[in-house]
């Protein structure tokens, strides 16, 4: 039987037999995140020592051909051992996630389990279809602390996601300490949807998240949502509001009612000061400026605001990412990434189609395929329905390159908005079982199909069980028919 790999690799050949990990198996590998990750995982579940030795049967090396690309790898298992090769450490790390899935499901256990630990003999050559494979967590509507964010990263890593987009600011809260503007968190982080206390990351907390993600070859993309979704900032510093009045903290779930004072130069001084701190904290190349649902801002003001704000981010060395509304801004710098979020069943916004035809890169997050906060069906206790319900199959069955003909699609992102989600188990409920399918959309060759995917997905429930993921949605698809 074929191993249940998600996302499906580019090419997989299964041979007879298996290699078995034993207490005597040794590892020969360069010192890097991939090696550290693999040995920690294997030791935890097997209890074996897995000493380093140059004759080790488990071999990782960086001598893979350059054609494998930045994230590709080659994995060969025969009865004598395992050989994982890549051209980069990142490629090794992705290959380690495949190796992990070749082992029995109990490899996910946090405690030592009894063997045996067979790894089927295979030859795999693999590389991703898309370079942007993102997940997004909204820590503004409800705050999720460092531990919860690390757990969220842990959920994405086995499925080869490489981008963690953090939605750090919104009407309901500003979640990142900015030293030059302490009230953003001293006041603006004390609210959330509903009655709870809110919360925020210190800069040390944020650095811890960035480092944890980096060790797993995930890039953090911080989002400061502008010029709408800014009530928490204006409640902290009323001069940022158009009329300079304190409108107070917001604990509801509405969108599109707030806007910054786009005509005051002090607003841009504020943004420059914020970017000055955010840019070095998240050392990746991207800064997300939001730009969605600015319903109080005229089209002209919106364009002027973005035209003035984008260079401030660029001046800090960042490539700007923005939600698709920003497509309407004339003269966007080359390379600005636009994030498609409207439902795929709606006609493509003309401004977005136009920006795509000028070659601007698109990240695809159509809400009716990729929004993890949509209910699975009408009986789902959590989540929203503005884009409809989103079953497991619908989150899998779509092609990111079919939506905007001729566009330069760099990948996909699966956002998890948290208006209705308050605990890490709530997050898991919305992630599983949809997240693995979105991973396959992002990584695997376009020729994939639900019939081949479904048995693999079902097999993965054993991995979630072993990992202690208890709150996943028992969707009807997971039951054998
Ligand atoms: C739309 S998607 C929003 C968010 C909400 C989300 C809920 C986007 C760019 N804006 O403000 O949280 O819907 O699904």
PDB file of N, CA and C in Angstrom, residues 15-69:
ATOM      1  N   UNK A  15       8.900   0.856  -3.265  1.00  0.00           N
ATOM      2  CA  UNK A  15       9.569  -0.434  -3.505  1.00  0.00           C
ATOM      3  C   UNK A  15       9.141  -1.427  -2.427  1.00  0.00           C
ATOM      4  N   UNK A  16       9.519  -2.684  -2.625  1.00  0.00           N
ATOM      5  CA  UNK A  16       9.235  -3.681  -1.599  1.00  0.00           C
ATOM      6  C   UNK A  16      10.107  -3.433  -0.377  1.00  0.00           C
ATOM      7  N   UNK A  17       9.603  -3.844   0.752  1.00  0.00           N
ATOM      8  CA  UNK A  17      10.427  -3.848   1.956  1.00  0.00           C
ATOM      9  C   UNK A  17      10.429  -2.530   2.700  1.00  0.00           C
ATOM     10  N   UNK A  18      11.174  -2.552   3.803  1.00  0.00           N
ATOM     11  CA  UNK A  18      11.232  -1.377   4.667  1.00  0.00           C
ATOM     12  C   UNK A  18      12.567  -1.357   5.395  1.00  0.00           C
ATOM     13  N   UNK A  19      12.956  -0.173   5.796  1.00  0.00           N
ATOM     14  CA  UNK A  19      14.080  -0.015   6.714  1.00  0.00           C
ATOM     15  C   UNK A  19      13.487   0.144   8.102  1.00  0.00           C
ATOM     16  N   UNK A  20      14.147  -0.459   9.081  1.00  0.00           N
ATOM     17  CA  UNK A  20      13.595  -0.339  10.423  1.00  0.00           C
ATOM     18  C   UNK A  20      14.529   0.431  11.344  1.00  0.00           C
ATOM     19  N   UNK A  21      13.979   1.457  11.985  1.00  0.00           N
ATOM     20  CA  UNK A  21      14.737   2.173  13.015  1.00  0.00           C
ATOM     21  C   UNK A  21      14.873   1.247  14.213  1.00  0.00           C
ATOM     22  N   UNK A  22      16.066   1.178  14.782  1.00  0.00           N
ATOM     23  CA  UNK A  22      16.280   0.348  15.968  1.00  0.00           C
ATOM     24  C   UNK A  22      17.049   1.173  16.997  1.00  0.00           C
ATOM     25  N   UNK A  23      17.204   0.637  18.195  1.00  0.00           N
ATOM     26  CA  UNK A  23      17.975   1.387  19.198  1.00  0.00           C
ATOM     27  C   UNK A  23      19.416   1.638  18.744  1.00  0.00           C
ATOM     28  N   UNK A  24      19.876   0.892  17.750  1.00  0.00           N
ATOM     29  CA  UNK A  24      21.260   1.075  17.296  1.00  0.00           C
ATOM     30  C   UNK A  24      21.390   2.001  16.086  1.00  0.00           C
ATOM     31  N   UNK A  25      20.274   2.458  15.526  1.00  0.00           N
ATOM     32  CA  UNK A  25      20.352   3.322  14.339  1.00  0.00           C
ATOM     33  C   UNK A  25      21.097   4.612  14.687  1.00  0.00           C
ATOM     34  N   UNK A  26      22.032   4.980  13.811  1.00  0.00           N
ATOM     35  CA  UNK A  26      22.799   6.215  14.026  1.00  0.00           C
ATOM     36  C   UNK A  26      22.493   7.207  12.903  1.00  0.00           C
ATOM     37  N   UNK A  27      22.811   8.458  13.167  1.00  0.00           N
ATOM     38  CA  UNK A  27      22.479   9.547  12.244  1.00  0.00           C
ATOM     39  C   UNK A  27      23.750  10.215  11.757  1.00  0.00           C
ATOM     40  N   UNK A  28      23.810  10.438  10.457  1.00  0.00           N
ATOM     41  CA  UNK A  28      24.915  11.213   9.902  1.00  0.00           C
ATOM     42  C   UNK A  28      24.302  12.386   9.151  1.00  0.00           C
ATOM     43  N   UNK A  29      24.508  13.587   9.661  1.00  0.00           N
ATOM     44  CA  UNK A  29      23.797  14.741   9.093  1.00  0.00           C
ATOM     45  C   UNK A  29      24.499  16.028   9.470  1.00  0.00           C
ATOM     46  N   UNK A  30      24.366  17.047   8.637  1.00  0.00           N
ATOM     47  CA  UNK A  30      24.958  18.337   8.981  1.00  0.00           C
ATOM     48  C   UNK A  30      24.196  18.966  10.146  1.00  0.00           C
ATOM     49  N   UNK A  31      24.884  19.801  10.893  1.00  0.00           N
ATOM     50  CA  UNK A  31      24.198  20.482  11.976  1.00  0.00           C
ATOM     51  C   UNK A  31      23.304  21.560  11.383  1.00  0.00           C
ATOM     52  N   UNK A  32      22.000  21.395  11.516  1.00  0.00           N
ATOM     53  CA  UNK A  32      21.057  22.393  10.986  1.00  0.00           C
ATOM     54  C   UNK A  32      19.687  22.135  11.612  1.00  0.00           C
ATOM     55  N   UNK A  33      18.761  23.048  11.328  1.00  0.00           N
ATOM     56  CA  UNK A  33      17.420  22.917  11.925  1.00  0.00           C
ATOM     57  C   UNK A  33      16.767  21.590  11.558  1.00  0.00           C
ATOM     58  N   UNK A  34      16.957  21.154  10.306  1.00  0.00           N
ATOM     59  CA  UNK A  34      16.301  19.916   9.862  1.00  0.00           C
ATOM     60  C   UNK A  34      16.784  18.724  10.689  1.00  0.00           C
ATOM     61  N   UNK A  35      18.088  18.653  10.910  1.00  0.00           N
ATOM     62  CA  UNK A  35      18.648  17.545  11.678  1.00  0.00           C
ATOM     63  C   UNK A  35      18.174  17.595  13.124  1.00  0.00           C
ATOM     64  N   UNK A  36      18.235  18.786  13.704  1.00  0.00           N
ATOM     65  CA  UNK A  36      17.794  18.936  15.092  1.00  0.00           C
ATOM     66  C   UNK A  36      16.331  18.558  15.248  1.00  0.00           C
ATOM     67  N   UNK A  37      15.529  18.999  14.289  1.00  0.00           N
ATOM     68  CA  UNK A  37      14.090  18.719  14.339  1.00  0.00           C
ATOM     69  C   UNK A  37      13.830  17.219  14.238  1.00  0.00           C
ATOM     70  N   UNK A  38      14.506  16.585  13.281  1.00  0.00           N
ATOM     71  CA  UNK A  38      14.278  15.146  13.048  1.00  0.00           C
ATOM     72  C   UNK A  38      14.703  14.319  14.257  1.00  0.00           C
ATOM     73  N   UNK A  39      15.888  14.574  14.769  1.00  0.00           N
ATOM     74  CA  UNK A  39      16.360  13.733  15.874  1.00  0.00           C
ATOM     75  C   UNK A  39      15.507  13.955  17.129  1.00  0.00           C
ATOM     76  N   UNK A  40      15.076  15.188  17.352  1.00  0.00           N
ATOM     77  CA  UNK A  40      14.222  15.440  18.521  1.00  0.00           C
ATOM     78  C   UNK A  40      12.902  14.691  18.387  1.00  0.00           C
ATOM     79  N   UNK A  41      12.322  14.746  17.200  1.00  0.00           N
ATOM     80  CA  UNK A  41      11.039  14.068  16.961  1.00  0.00           C
ATOM     81  C   UNK A  41      11.175  12.556  17.149  1.00  0.00           C
ATOM     82  N   UNK A  42      12.228  11.980  16.540  1.00  0.00           N
ATOM     83  CA  UNK A  42      12.396  10.530  16.596  1.00  0.00           C
ATOM     84  C   UNK A  42      12.705  10.070  18.020  1.00  0.00           C
ATOM     85  N   UNK A  43      13.558  10.830  18.707  1.00  0.00           N
ATOM     86  CA  UNK A  43      13.921  10.431  20.078  1.00  0.00           C
ATOM     87  C   UNK A  43      12.706  10.470  20.996  1.00  0.00           C
ATOM     88  N   UNK A  44      11.892  11.494  20.822  1.00  0.00           N
ATOM     89  CA  UNK A  44      10.725  11.681  21.682  1.00  0.00           C
ATOM     90  C   UNK A  44       9.770  10.487  21.594  1.00  0.00           C
ATOM     91  N   UNK A  45       9.501  10.034  20.375  1.00  0.00           N
ATOM     92  CA  UNK A  45       8.487   8.987  20.209  1.00  0.00           C
ATOM     93  C   UNK A  45       9.061   7.574  20.320  1.00  0.00           C
ATOM     94  N   UNK A  46      10.346   7.404  19.949  1.00  0.00           N
ATOM     95  CA  UNK A  46      10.914   6.048  19.988  1.00  0.00           C
ATOM     96  C   UNK A  46      11.658   5.781  21.292  1.00  0.00           C
ATOM     97  N   UNK A  47      12.166   6.811  21.910  1.00  0.00           N
ATOM     98  CA  UNK A  47      13.014   6.633  23.081  1.00  0.00           C
ATOM     99  C   UNK A  47      14.418   6.177  22.726  1.00  0.00           C
ATOM    100  N   UNK A  48      14.726   6.058  21.432  1.00  0.00           N
ATOM    101  CA  UNK A  48      16.064   5.627  21.013  1.00  0.00           C
ATOM    102  C   UNK A  48      17.054   6.784  21.113  1.00  0.00           C
ATOM    103  N   UNK A  49      18.328   6.420  21.257  1.00  0.00           N
ATOM    104  CA  UNK A  49      19.357   7.453  21.424  1.00  0.00           C
ATOM    105  C   UNK A  49      19.703   8.143  20.111  1.00  0.00           C
ATOM    106  N   UNK A  50      19.686   7.402  19.006  1.00  0.00           N
ATOM    107  CA  UNK A  50      20.040   7.928  17.681  1.00  0.00           C
ATOM    108  C   UNK A  50      21.327   8.745  17.708  1.00  0.00           C
ATOM    109  N   UNK A  51      22.429   8.098  18.092  1.00  0.00           N
ATOM    110  CA  UNK A  51      23.695   8.827  18.180  1.00  0.00           C
ATOM    111  C   UNK A  51      24.186   9.281  16.804  1.00  0.00           C
ATOM    112  N   UNK A  52      25.030  10.312  16.817  1.00  0.00           N
ATOM    113  CA  UNK A  52      25.650  10.752  15.575  1.00  0.00           C
ATOM    114  C   UNK A  52      26.829   9.834  15.267  1.00  0.00           C
ATOM    115  N   UNK A  53      26.943   9.401  14.017  1.00  0.00           N
ATOM    116  CA  UNK A  53      28.070   8.563  13.605  1.00  0.00           C
ATOM    117  C   UNK A  53      28.234   8.676  12.101  1.00  0.00           C
ATOM    118  N   UNK A  54      29.470   8.698  11.652  1.00  0.00           N
ATOM    119  CA  UNK A  54      29.686   8.907  10.214  1.00  0.00           C
ATOM    120  C   UNK A  54      29.191   7.718   9.393  1.00  0.00           C
ATOM    121  N   UNK A  55      29.018   6.554  10.050  1.00  0.00           N
ATOM    122  CA  UNK A  55      28.480   5.387   9.337  1.00  0.00           C
ATOM    123  C   UNK A  55      26.962   5.281   9.482  1.00  0.00           C
ATOM    124  N   UNK A  56      26.317   6.330  10.013  1.00  0.00           N
ATOM    125  CA  UNK A  56      24.887   6.260  10.325  1.00  0.00           C
ATOM    126  C   UNK A  56      24.021   5.837   9.150  1.00  0.00           C
ATOM    127  N   UNK A  57      22.983   5.035   9.447  1.00  0.00           N
ATOM    128  CA  UNK A  57      22.071   4.562   8.399  1.00  0.00           C
ATOM    129  C   UNK A  57      21.046   5.628   8.019  1.00  0.00           C
ATOM    130  N   UNK A  58      20.942   6.642   8.850  1.00  0.00           N
ATOM    131  CA  UNK A  58      20.026   7.744   8.577  1.00  0.00           C
ATOM    132  C   UNK A  58      20.880   8.931   8.146  1.00  0.00           C
ATOM    133  N   UNK A  59      20.883   9.212   6.843  1.00  0.00           N
ATOM    134  CA  UNK A  59      21.843  10.197   6.330  1.00  0.00           C
ATOM    135  C   UNK A  59      21.123  11.380   5.697  1.00  0.00           C
ATOM    136  N   UNK A  60      21.512  12.564   6.146  1.00  0.00           N
ATOM    137  CA  UNK A  60      21.019  13.811   5.545  1.00  0.00           C
ATOM    138  C   UNK A  60      22.225  14.529   4.966  1.00  0.00           C
ATOM    139  N   UNK A  61      22.064  15.127   3.802  1.00  0.00           N
ATOM    140  CA  UNK A  61      23.203  15.880   3.262  1.00  0.00           C
ATOM    141  C   UNK A  61      22.731  16.996   2.354  1.00  0.00           C
ATOM    142  N   UNK A  62      23.624  17.970   2.215  1.00  0.00           N
ATOM    143  CA  UNK A  62      23.305  19.174   1.434  1.00  0.00           C
ATOM    144  C   UNK A  62      23.901  19.106   0.030  1.00  0.00           C
ATOM    145  N   UNK A  63      24.172  17.884  -0.441  1.00  0.00           N
ATOM    146  CA  UNK A  63      24.792  17.747  -1.759  1.00  0.00           C
ATOM    147  C   UNK A  63      23.769  17.434  -2.855  1.00  0.00           C
ATOM    148  N   UNK A  64      22.509  17.732  -2.596  1.00  0.00           N
ATOM    149  CA  UNK A  64      21.487  17.544  -3.636  1.00  0.00           C
ATOM    150  C   UNK A  64      21.721  18.515  -4.776  1.00  0.00           C
ATOM    151  N   UNK A  65      21.262  18.149  -5.998  1.00  0.00           N
ATOM    152  CA  UNK A  65      21.483  19.022  -7.143  1.00  0.00           C
ATOM    153  C   UNK A  65      20.717  20.339  -7.016  1.00  0.00           C
ATOM    154  N   UNK A  66      21.284  21.369  -7.599  1.00  0.00           N
ATOM    155  CA  UNK A  66      20.678  22.693  -7.533  1.00  0.00           C
ATOM    156  C   UNK A  66      19.270  22.707  -8.137  1.00  0.00           C
ATOM    157  N   UNK A  67      19.046  21.805  -9.111  1.00  0.00           N
ATOM    158  CA  UNK A  67      17.719  21.766  -9.760  1.00  0.00           C
ATOM    159  C   UNK A  67      16.591  21.486  -8.764  1.00  0.00           C
ATOM    160  N   UNK A  68      16.914  20.969  -7.614  1.00  0.00           N
ATOM    161  CA  UNK A  68      15.861  20.716  -6.622  1.00  0.00           C
ATOM    162  C   UNK A  68      15.245  22.023  -6.130  1.00  0.00           C
ATOM    163  N   UNK A  69      15.974  23.123  -6.322  1.00  0.00           N
ATOM    164  CA  UNK A  69      15.443  24.420  -5.919  1.00  0.00           C
ATOM    165  C   UNK A  69      15.601  24.651  -4.430  1.00  0.00           C
TER     166      UNK A  69
END
